[in-house]
């Protein structure tokens, strides 16, 4: 029974310590809900754009190492509170089904 190490999975980039630092799954026909708490805190780039993901976006502020986040062109809905650390350079949540949105930056204490 052979299992492919997660650092070799399509769309996953790891650092030398085998921490997942990038998730690049743009336009992969992904469908369903994301369990945001399962995304490793070391992730610096999260690209889930152009899929069919739904549900709400919450807990993204826990990803304090994020520099780039793109969840555009999905079916996310509800109210989104996207509070980011000061290191975020790019954030895109356009073309979803949000009913309200709040985008903020904070400086870690």
PDB file of C-alpha atoms in Angstrom:
ATOM      1  CA  UNK A   1       0.000   0.000   0.000  1.00  0.00           C
ATOM      2  CA  UNK A   2       1.818   3.105  -1.264  1.00  0.00           C
ATOM      3  CA  UNK A   3       0.799   6.548  -0.066  1.00  0.00           C
ATOM      4  CA  UNK A   4       2.028   9.703  -1.798  1.00  0.00           C
ATOM      5  CA  UNK A   5       3.487  12.201   0.720  1.00  0.00           C
ATOM      6  CA  UNK A   6       1.333  15.332   0.958  1.00  0.00           C
ATOM      7  CA  UNK A   7       4.251  17.536  -0.113  1.00  0.00           C
ATOM      8  CA  UNK A   8       4.001  15.810  -3.507  1.00  0.00           C
ATOM      9  CA  UNK A   9       0.254  16.313  -3.914  1.00  0.00           C
ATOM     10  CA  UNK A  10      -0.944  18.416  -6.829  1.00  0.00           C
ATOM     11  CA  UNK A  11      -1.281  22.091  -5.856  1.00  0.00           C
ATOM     12  CA  UNK A  12       0.655  21.754  -2.582  1.00  0.00           C
ATOM     13  CA  UNK A  13       3.998  23.446  -1.924  1.00  0.00           C
ATOM     14  CA  UNK A  14       6.030  22.665   1.185  1.00  0.00           C
ATOM     15  CA  UNK A  15       9.073  24.251   2.766  1.00  0.00           C
ATOM     16  CA  UNK A  16      12.211  22.369   3.846  1.00  0.00           C
ATOM     17  CA  UNK A  17      10.519  21.393   7.125  1.00  0.00           C
ATOM     18  CA  UNK A  18       7.662  19.770   5.163  1.00  0.00           C
ATOM     19  CA  UNK A  19       5.191  22.413   6.345  1.00  0.00           C
ATOM     20  CA  UNK A  20       2.537  23.226   3.747  1.00  0.00           C
ATOM     21  CA  UNK A  21       3.144  26.847   2.744  1.00  0.00           C
ATOM     22  CA  UNK A  22       1.063  27.102  -0.458  1.00  0.00           C
ATOM     23  CA  UNK A  23      -2.254  25.656  -1.572  1.00  0.00           C
ATOM     24  CA  UNK A  24      -2.825  26.345  -5.272  1.00  0.00           C
ATOM     25  CA  UNK A  25      -6.056  24.690  -6.388  1.00  0.00           C
ATOM     26  CA  UNK A  26      -7.432  27.349  -8.739  1.00  0.00           C
ATOM     27  CA  UNK A  27      -9.900  26.112 -11.367  1.00  0.00           C
ATOM     28  CA  UNK A  28      -9.915  22.464 -10.247  1.00  0.00           C
ATOM     29  CA  UNK A  29     -13.680  21.905 -10.239  1.00  0.00           C
ATOM     30  CA  UNK A  30     -13.671  21.631  -6.438  1.00  0.00           C
ATOM     31  CA  UNK A  31     -17.163  21.452  -4.952  1.00  0.00           C
ATOM     32  CA  UNK A  32     -18.522  21.627  -1.425  1.00  0.00           C
ATOM     33  CA  UNK A  33     -17.572  23.091   1.926  1.00  0.00           C
ATOM     34  CA  UNK A  34     -14.116  24.050   3.187  1.00  0.00           C
ATOM     35  CA  UNK A  35     -13.188  23.231   6.762  1.00  0.00           C
ATOM     36  CA  UNK A  36     -11.135  26.389   7.302  1.00  0.00           C
ATOM     37  CA  UNK A  37      -9.653  25.201  10.590  1.00  0.00           C
ATOM     38  CA  UNK A  38      -7.865  22.363   8.752  1.00  0.00           C
ATOM     39  CA  UNK A  39      -5.693  24.739   6.705  1.00  0.00           C
ATOM     40  CA  UNK A  40      -2.195  24.699   8.222  1.00  0.00           C
ATOM     41  CA  UNK A  41      -1.207  27.966   9.939  1.00  0.00           C
ATOM     42  CA  UNK A  42       2.079  28.089   7.999  1.00  0.00           C
ATOM     43  CA  UNK A  43       0.261  28.694   4.682  1.00  0.00           C
ATOM     44  CA  UNK A  44       1.416  31.893   2.968  1.00  0.00           C
ATOM     45  CA  UNK A  45      -0.527  31.486  -0.288  1.00  0.00           C
ATOM     46  CA  UNK A  46      -4.079  30.197  -0.576  1.00  0.00           C
ATOM     47  CA  UNK A  47      -5.605  30.109  -4.057  1.00  0.00           C
ATOM     48  CA  UNK A  48      -8.999  28.396  -4.289  1.00  0.00           C
ATOM     49  CA  UNK A  49     -10.410  30.673  -7.001  1.00  0.00           C
ATOM     50  CA  UNK A  50     -12.630  29.556  -9.885  1.00  0.00           C
ATOM     51  CA  UNK A  51     -14.165  26.499  -8.261  1.00  0.00           C
ATOM     52  CA  UNK A  52     -17.634  25.691  -6.923  1.00  0.00           C
ATOM     53  CA  UNK A  53     -16.913  26.007  -3.212  1.00  0.00           C
ATOM     54  CA  UNK A  54     -19.741  27.086  -0.948  1.00  0.00           C
ATOM     55  CA  UNK A  55     -20.601  27.854   2.643  1.00  0.00           C
ATOM     56  CA  UNK A  56     -19.164  30.668   4.688  1.00  0.00           C
ATOM     57  CA  UNK A  57     -15.624  31.933   5.124  1.00  0.00           C
ATOM     58  CA  UNK A  58     -14.595  32.073   8.750  1.00  0.00           C
ATOM     59  CA  UNK A  59     -11.388  31.619  10.667  1.00  0.00           C
ATOM     60  CA  UNK A  60      -9.238  32.923   7.842  1.00  0.00           C
ATOM     61  CA  UNK A  61      -7.781  35.457  10.285  1.00  0.00           C
ATOM     62  CA  UNK A  62      -6.120  32.533  12.076  1.00  0.00           C
ATOM     63  CA  UNK A  63      -3.833  32.146   9.065  1.00  0.00           C
ATOM     64  CA  UNK A  64      -1.436  34.836  10.218  1.00  0.00           C
ATOM     65  CA  UNK A  65       1.281  33.965   7.689  1.00  0.00           C
ATOM     66  CA  UNK A  66      -0.927  34.633   4.656  1.00  0.00           C
ATOM     67  CA  UNK A  67       0.511  36.945   2.022  1.00  0.00           C
ATOM     68  CA  UNK A  68      -1.806  35.995  -0.875  1.00  0.00           C
ATOM     69  CA  UNK A  69      -5.410  34.785  -0.672  1.00  0.00           C
ATOM     70  CA  UNK A  70      -7.792  34.323  -3.602  1.00  0.00           C
ATOM     71  CA  UNK A  71     -11.206  32.725  -3.096  1.00  0.00           C
ATOM     72  CA  UNK A  72     -12.903  34.566  -5.973  1.00  0.00           C
ATOM     73  CA  UNK A  73     -15.361  33.032  -8.436  1.00  0.00           C
ATOM     74  CA  UNK A  74     -16.907  30.485  -6.083  1.00  0.00           C
ATOM     75  CA  UNK A  75     -20.280  30.200  -4.377  1.00  0.00           C
ATOM     76  CA  UNK A  76     -19.366  31.315  -0.851  1.00  0.00           C
ATOM     77  CA  UNK A  77     -22.197  33.130   0.901  1.00  0.00           C
ATOM     78  CA  UNK A  78     -23.364  34.744   4.101  1.00  0.00           C
ATOM     79  CA  UNK A  79     -21.377  37.417   5.880  1.00  0.00           C
ATOM     80  CA  UNK A  80     -17.640  37.295   5.431  1.00  0.00           C
ATOM     81  CA  UNK A  81     -15.215  38.812   7.908  1.00  0.00           C
ATOM     82  CA  UNK A  82     -11.829  38.719   6.251  1.00  0.00           C
ATOM     83  CA  UNK A  83      -9.467  40.188   8.810  1.00  0.00           C
ATOM     84  CA  UNK A  84      -5.863  39.861   7.716  1.00  0.00           C
ATOM     85  CA  UNK A  85      -2.463  40.431   9.232  1.00  0.00           C
ATOM     86  CA  UNK A  86      -0.467  43.357   7.929  1.00  0.00           C
ATOM     87  CA  UNK A  87       1.587  40.987   5.737  1.00  0.00           C
ATOM     88  CA  UNK A  88      -1.228  40.309   3.262  1.00  0.00           C
ATOM     89  CA  UNK A  89      -0.338  41.785  -0.122  1.00  0.00           C
ATOM     90  CA  UNK A  90      -3.178  40.356  -2.232  1.00  0.00           C
ATOM     91  CA  UNK A  91      -6.750  39.410  -1.271  1.00  0.00           C
ATOM     92  CA  UNK A  92      -9.607  38.661  -3.669  1.00  0.00           C
ATOM     93  CA  UNK A  93     -13.048  37.395  -2.674  1.00  0.00           C
ATOM     94  CA  UNK A  94     -15.014  38.810  -5.620  1.00  0.00           C
ATOM     95  CA  UNK A  95     -17.734  37.000  -7.564  1.00  0.00           C
ATOM     96  CA  UNK A  96     -19.243  35.037  -4.701  1.00  0.00           C
ATOM     97  CA  UNK A  97     -22.681  35.197  -3.088  1.00  0.00           C
ATOM     98  CA  UNK A  98     -21.898  37.179   0.059  1.00  0.00           C
ATOM     99  CA  UNK A  99     -24.712  39.155   1.670  1.00  0.00           C
ATOM    100  CA  UNK A 100     -22.267  41.344   3.617  1.00  0.00           C
ATOM    101  CA  UNK A 101     -18.512  41.692   3.876  1.00  0.00           C
ATOM    102  CA  UNK A 102     -15.882  43.240   6.101  1.00  0.00           C
ATOM    103  CA  UNK A 103     -12.224  43.489   5.125  1.00  0.00           C
ATOM    104  CA  UNK A 104      -9.738  44.615   7.758  1.00  0.00           C
ATOM    105  CA  UNK A 105      -6.015  44.568   8.428  1.00  0.00           C
ATOM    106  CA  UNK A 106      -4.508  44.211  11.833  1.00  0.00           C
ATOM    107  CA  UNK A 107      -1.036  44.470  13.217  1.00  0.00           C
ATOM    108  CA  UNK A 108      -0.165  41.484  15.393  1.00  0.00           C
ATOM    109  CA  UNK A 109       0.413  42.399  19.033  1.00  0.00           C
TER     110      UNK A 109
END
